[in-house]
Amino acid sequence: MSACKFLASLSGAAVTTAILSAVPAHAQQADMDVIIVTAQKVAADINDVPMSITAASGDMLTKMGVTDASQLGKIVPGFTYNETAYGTPVFTIRGIGFQETSLGASPAVSAYVDEVPIPFSAQTVGLGLDLERLEVLKGPQGTLFGSNSTGGALNYIAAKPTKDLRAGLDATYGSFNTVDLQGFVSTPVTDTLGVRVAARYTRGDSFQKSMTRPDDRLGQKDFLQGRIILVWEPSPIWRTTLNITAQRDRSDSLAPQYIAFNALNSGAAIPPGFINFPRAPEDNRVADWDAGVDFARNNRFYFGSLRNEIDIGENARITALTSLQRFKRYQPLEGDGTPFNNYRAESFGKIDTFYQELRLDGTIGRASYIIGANYEHDYVDDNTIQYYTESSSAIVFGVPLGPTRPNTQQRLNTYGVFANVDYDLTDQLTAHAGVRFTQANRRLLYGCGQDIDGTWADVSAAIQAYLNTLAGNGPIFTPVEKGGCGTIDQDTIQPGGATGTLNQNNISWRLGLDYKPTDEVLLYANVSRGYKAGSFPTLAAATTRQFLPVVQETVLAFEGGFKATLADGAIQANGAAFYYDYTNKQILGRIPDIAFGPLPSLVNVPESRIWGLELDVVMRPLPGLRIHPAVSYINSRLGDGFVNYDSFGQQLDFSGEPFPYTPEWQANVDAEYEFAISENLDAYVGGTMIYQGETSGAFGQYPILSIDAYTTFDARLGVASADGRWRFQLWARNLTDNYYWTAAYRNNDSINRFAGAPRTFGATLNFRY
């Protein structure tokens, strides 16, 4: 069976979406597949879209083992993924990410499901259910998409109901007794109504091994999700799509590896065993954690969207998007990678989102246009119970400190009005222009380090007495009730929660030209200005100063590139060069806290810049053989005059340093050879190499916080029926069991890393009816 036949059998959609699909050995031509994307909110051939985009079908993501965003580096040059110490996923494209731990932090790389924004990174786990395709857009995405982002966007396109009965099952069994079952049923209900139901369940045994307890394991998987999509077409000019999705995650949070001891403060509460705890071995499976603690999450996400499309004549269409979303979080976290209670947390939270968009698109003569408006309302409740009884923070001003509860509630209202026009100056030259006005109003309703057992109330009283003594008032204080707010207003020296508002607006825009000297070549140049909204942090804070927000960041982006189909369709080459000039880039820096020393806090970098190059090539030199190399180079630098605290509490000038989590070089190569075994049976063999260059987990360029370069290899071997009904594949990931890590950071009194995935083997059966 050919890979493209198999892909076509998946969705029954009129559009094929397989940028990576292999050409069978018995094919009579080497032409590339036509890939239709909606990166500009209208359907277009990917080779006609004047921006850098990577697209992959849902089936190819499954085939390559890309089950979530953490593995997108296999197909997207310049993309990196890491998790913060609090388990928040961070997406970075071309060096632009946001290493923020708060639940309500707007990401630099935004995610969408069928153009509906998923506003916060914690909600993005599990978006890959039953996909038609995934589109990864690079660079500022402020003119057309609802959530302004400076780094890029992940646009997940869900598979829709088909015109006839279809069903499918993807069943995987792998290492650590991992079972991954995904299936769908799609059918017409009436002549005007179609339905598609999809579900996925993933479970697996624990794979992390404790350094100190031979029989203790961590890392079990337990993830369940389901979706129903209804498409109603009551007339040829009206189409309604309803998407209802629900998921729950009861998987374990993973433990970091302990690397070194480094006290945040001087404190007698630190046990000698922690100070002398051995460094974790170079083994992806070995770490440690507090004994007897259940690290299973209980996260839930509910998503509903309604899309109405109405044609107005032959050349115009109105589209209305409405979405309601709720995310609820319970996520326990091991913080120090040892059996000591130096730092452990339980994160709670809730996000409620309402989104509405209305737009008109169409064509008038040589011009294609889009005009519209959208509104988003978010409420975010973010709080974390922190345990650190065996740390340097356990005694403050001579007072023993029990658990505390950093807590914020925020309300966000975002309004946008946008317009975009593409005008054909000639048959070969097209001009592009887009603009958006955004008003982002964010209010901190409450921000507090909350007492739990009375000990933080006592510490708050001691800090008040100290501050009042410095102010000449004597050692006076206002008592804090047990369970009350111990955070102190530095102006009034009174306990109470922080409040604040951050109302900002901006005008993002994009101008571009593209030129097609032939039907097979596109040359383009763009200049754009993008913004990312500011935010308030959620963190442990003795004073309200820690809750000061960062203002919006701004980027002026220049990009030039080409897309060329060469050698009679045997080669598709895409390349781009880009330069980003940043103002007020948001980062997670540090601000001195009177009780705990320099603590993480959001700060703005006045000036910074990035420039880079990308090349992505798909080659089919022989029938059945596909080779897909991609490489990116990113040069990032902070501007002059940025002074802040490093991870060890030293105030330094970081001018000229590269961005953390931004390797200069990244590369991936995927190759596959498909051949016919018989008239009814095909076979294929393939593999993927991924290279990530060296980078750092924090400012300061400290070797202990470096993230070394690494290379991993995946392999696959499969057979498939020629009629597209089934495929069986054996696979291996991280075949050489290479030890590597994806994050390095200082957390309380320890230096830690998150190790990469160990070697795994498995088999996958795909069946389509």
Coordinates of N, CA, C and O in Angstrom, one line a residue, residues 552-618:
Q552 N 4.0 44.3 28.2 CA 4.0 43.6 27.0 C 5.4 43.7 26.3 O 6.1 44.7 26.4
E553 N 5.8 42.6 25.6 CA 7.0 42.7 24.8 C 6.7 42.9 23.4 O 5.6 42.6 22.9
T554 N 7.6 43.5 22.6 CA 7.4 43.9 21.3 C 8.6 43.4 20.4 O 9.7 43.4 20.8
V555 N 8.3 42.9 19.2 CA 9.3 42.4 18.3 C 9.0 43.0 16.9 O 7.9 43.1 16.5
L556 N 10.1 43.5 16.3 CA 10.1 43.9 14.9 C 10.8 42.8 14.1 O 12.0 42.6 14.4
A557 N 10.1 42.1 13.3 CA 10.6 40.9 12.6 C 10.8 41.1 11.1 O 9.8 41.6 10.5
F558 N 11.9 40.7 10.6 CA 12.2 40.7 9.2 C 12.4 39.2 8.7 O 13.2 38.5 9.4
E559 N 11.8 38.8 7.6 CA 12.0 37.5 7.1 C 12.0 37.5 5.6 O 11.1 38.1 5.0
G560 N 12.9 36.8 5.0 CA 12.9 36.5 3.6 C 13.1 35.0 3.4 O 13.9 34.4 4.1
G561 N 12.5 34.5 2.3 CA 12.6 33.1 2.1 C 12.2 32.6 0.7 O 11.8 33.4 -0.1
F562 N 12.3 31.3 0.5 CA 11.9 30.8 -0.8 C 11.3 29.4 -0.5 O 11.5 28.7 0.5
K563 N 10.4 29.0 -1.5 CA 9.9 27.6 -1.6 C 10.0 27.2 -3.0 O 9.4 27.9 -3.9
A564 N 10.6 26.1 -3.2 CA 10.9 25.7 -4.6 C 10.7 24.2 -4.8 O 11.2 23.4 -4.0
T565 N 9.9 23.8 -5.8 CA 9.8 22.4 -6.2 C 10.7 22.2 -7.4 O 10.5 22.9 -8.5
L566 N 11.6 21.3 -7.3 CA 12.7 21.2 -8.3 C 12.7 19.8 -8.8 O 12.1 18.8 -8.3
A567 N 13.6 19.6 -9.8 CA 13.8 18.3 -10.4 C 12.6 17.5 -10.8 O 12.4 16.3 -10.4
D568 N 11.6 18.2 -11.5 CA 10.4 17.6 -11.9 C 9.6 17.0 -10.7 O 8.9 16.0 -10.8
G569 N 9.7 17.8 -9.6 CA 8.9 17.4 -8.4 C 9.6 16.4 -7.5 O 9.0 16.0 -6.4
A570 N 10.8 16.1 -7.7 CA 11.5 15.1 -6.9 C 12.1 15.8 -5.6 O 12.5 15.2 -4.7
I571 N 12.2 17.1 -5.6 CA 12.8 17.9 -4.5 C 11.9 19.1 -4.2 O 11.5 19.8 -5.0
Q572 N 11.6 19.2 -2.9 CA 11.0 20.4 -2.4 C 11.9 21.0 -1.4 O 12.3 20.4 -0.4
A573 N 12.3 22.3 -1.6 CA 13.3 23.0 -0.8 C 12.6 24.2 -0.3 O 12.1 25.0 -1.1
N574 N 12.7 24.4 1.0 CA 12.2 25.6 1.7 C 13.3 26.2 2.5 O 14.0 25.5 3.3
G575 N 13.5 27.5 2.4 CA 14.6 28.2 3.2 C 14.1 29.5 3.6 O 13.2 30.2 3.0
A576 N 14.7 30.0 4.7 CA 14.3 31.3 5.3 C 15.5 31.9 6.0 O 16.3 31.2 6.7
A577 N 15.6 33.2 6.0 CA 16.5 34.0 6.9 C 15.7 35.0 7.6 O 14.7 35.5 7.1
F578 N 16.0 35.2 8.9 CA 15.1 36.1 9.7 C 16.0 36.9 10.7 O 17.1 36.5 11.1
Y579 N 15.4 38.0 11.1 CA 16.0 38.9 12.1 C 14.9 39.5 13.0 O 13.9 40.0 12.5
Y580 N 15.1 39.3 14.3 CA 14.1 39.8 15.2 C 14.7 40.8 16.2 O 15.8 40.6 16.8
D581 N 14.1 42.0 16.3 CA 14.6 43.1 17.2 C 13.6 43.2 18.3 O 12.4 43.6 18.0
Y582 N 14.0 42.9 19.5 CA 13.0 42.8 20.6 C 13.2 44.0 21.6 O 14.3 44.5 21.8
T583 N 12.0 44.5 22.1 CA 12.0 45.5 23.1 C 11.2 44.9 24.3 O 10.1 44.4 24.1
N584 N 11.7 45.0 25.5 CA 11.0 44.6 26.7 C 10.7 43.1 26.7 O 9.6 42.6 27.1
K585 N 11.6 42.3 26.2 CA 11.4 40.8 26.1 C 11.2 40.3 27.6 O 11.9 40.7 28.5
Q586 N 10.1 39.5 27.7 CA 9.8 39.0 29.1 C 10.6 37.7 29.4 O 10.7 36.8 28.6
I587 N 11.2 37.7 30.5 CA 11.9 36.5 31.0 C 11.6 36.3 32.5 O 11.1 37.2 33.2
L588 N 12.0 35.1 32.9 CA 11.9 34.8 34.3 C 13.3 35.1 34.9 O 14.2 34.3 34.8
G589 N 13.4 36.3 35.5 CA 14.6 36.6 36.2 C 14.5 36.5 37.7 O 13.8 35.6 38.2
R590 N 15.1 37.4 38.5 CA 15.0 37.3 39.9 C 15.0 38.7 40.5 O 15.5 39.6 40.0
I591 N 14.2 38.8 41.6 CA 14.1 40.0 42.4 C 14.4 39.6 43.9 O 13.9 38.6 44.4
P592 N 15.2 40.4 44.6 CA 15.6 40.1 46.0 C 14.3 40.1 46.9 O 13.5 41.1 46.8
D593 N 14.2 39.1 47.7 CA 13.1 39.0 48.6 C 13.7 39.1 50.0 O 14.7 38.5 50.3
I594 N 13.1 39.9 50.9 CA 13.7 40.2 52.2 C 13.8 38.9 53.1 O 14.6 38.8 53.9
A595 N 12.9 38.0 52.8 CA 12.9 36.8 53.7 C 13.7 35.6 53.0 O 14.4 34.9 53.7
F596 N 13.6 35.5 51.7 CA 14.1 34.3 51.0 C 15.3 34.6 50.1 O 15.7 33.7 49.4
G597 N 15.7 35.8 50.0 CA 16.8 36.1 49.1 C 16.3 36.3 47.7 O 15.1 36.5 47.5
P598 N 17.2 36.3 46.7 CA 16.7 36.5 45.3 C 15.8 35.4 44.8 O 16.2 34.2 44.7
L599 N 14.6 35.7 44.6 CA 13.6 34.7 44.2 C 13.2 34.9 42.7 O 13.2 36.0 42.2
P600 N 12.8 33.8 42.0 CA 12.3 34.0 40.6 C 11.2 35.0 40.5 O 10.3 35.1 41.4
S601 N 11.3 35.9 39.5 CA 10.2 36.9 39.3 C 10.3 37.3 37.8 O 11.4 37.2 37.2
L602 N 9.2 37.8 37.3 CA 9.2 38.3 35.9 C 9.9 39.6 35.8 O 9.7 40.5 36.6
V603 N 10.7 39.7 34.7 CA 11.4 41.0 34.4 C 11.4 41.2 32.9 O 11.2 40.3 32.1
N604 N 11.5 42.4 32.5 CA 11.7 42.8 31.1 C 13.1 43.1 30.8 O 13.8 43.8 31.5
V605 N 13.6 42.6 29.6 CA 14.9 42.9 29.1 C 14.7 44.1 28.1 O 13.9 43.9 27.2
P606 N 15.4 45.2 28.4 CA 15.1 46.4 27.5 C 15.3 46.1 26.0 O 14.4 46.5 25.2
E607 N 16.4 45.5 25.7 CA 16.7 45.3 24.2 C 17.4 43.9 24.1 O 18.2 43.5 24.9
S608 N 17.0 43.2 23.0 CA 17.6 42.0 22.6 C 17.3 41.7 21.1 O 16.5 42.4 20.5
R609 N 18.0 40.7 20.6 CA 17.8 40.5 19.1 C 18.1 39.0 18.8 O 18.9 38.3 19.6
I610 N 17.6 38.5 17.7 CA 17.8 37.2 17.2 C 18.0 37.3 15.7 O 17.2 38.0 15.0
W611 N 18.9 36.5 15.2 CA 18.9 36.3 13.7 C 19.2 34.9 13.4 O 19.8 34.2 14.3
G612 N 18.8 34.4 12.3 CA 19.0 33.0 12.0 C 18.7 32.6 10.6 O 18.2 33.4 9.8
L613 N 18.9 31.3 10.3 CA 18.7 30.7 9.0 C 18.1 29.3 9.2 O 18.4 28.6 10.1
E614 N 17.2 29.0 8.2 CA 16.6 27.6 8.2 C 16.6 27.1 6.8 O 16.5 27.8 5.8
L615 N 16.8 25.8 6.7 CA 16.6 25.1 5.4 C 15.9 23.7 5.7 O 16.3 23.0 6.6
D616 N 14.9 23.5 4.9 CA 14.1 22.2 5.0 C 13.9 21.7 3.6 O 13.4 22.3 2.7
V617 N 14.4 20.4 3.4 CA 14.4 19.8 2.1 C 13.7 18.4 2.1 O 14.0 17.7 3.0
V618 N 12.8 18.2 1.2 CA 12.3 16.8 1.0 C 12.8 16.3 -0.4 O 12.5 17.0 -1.4

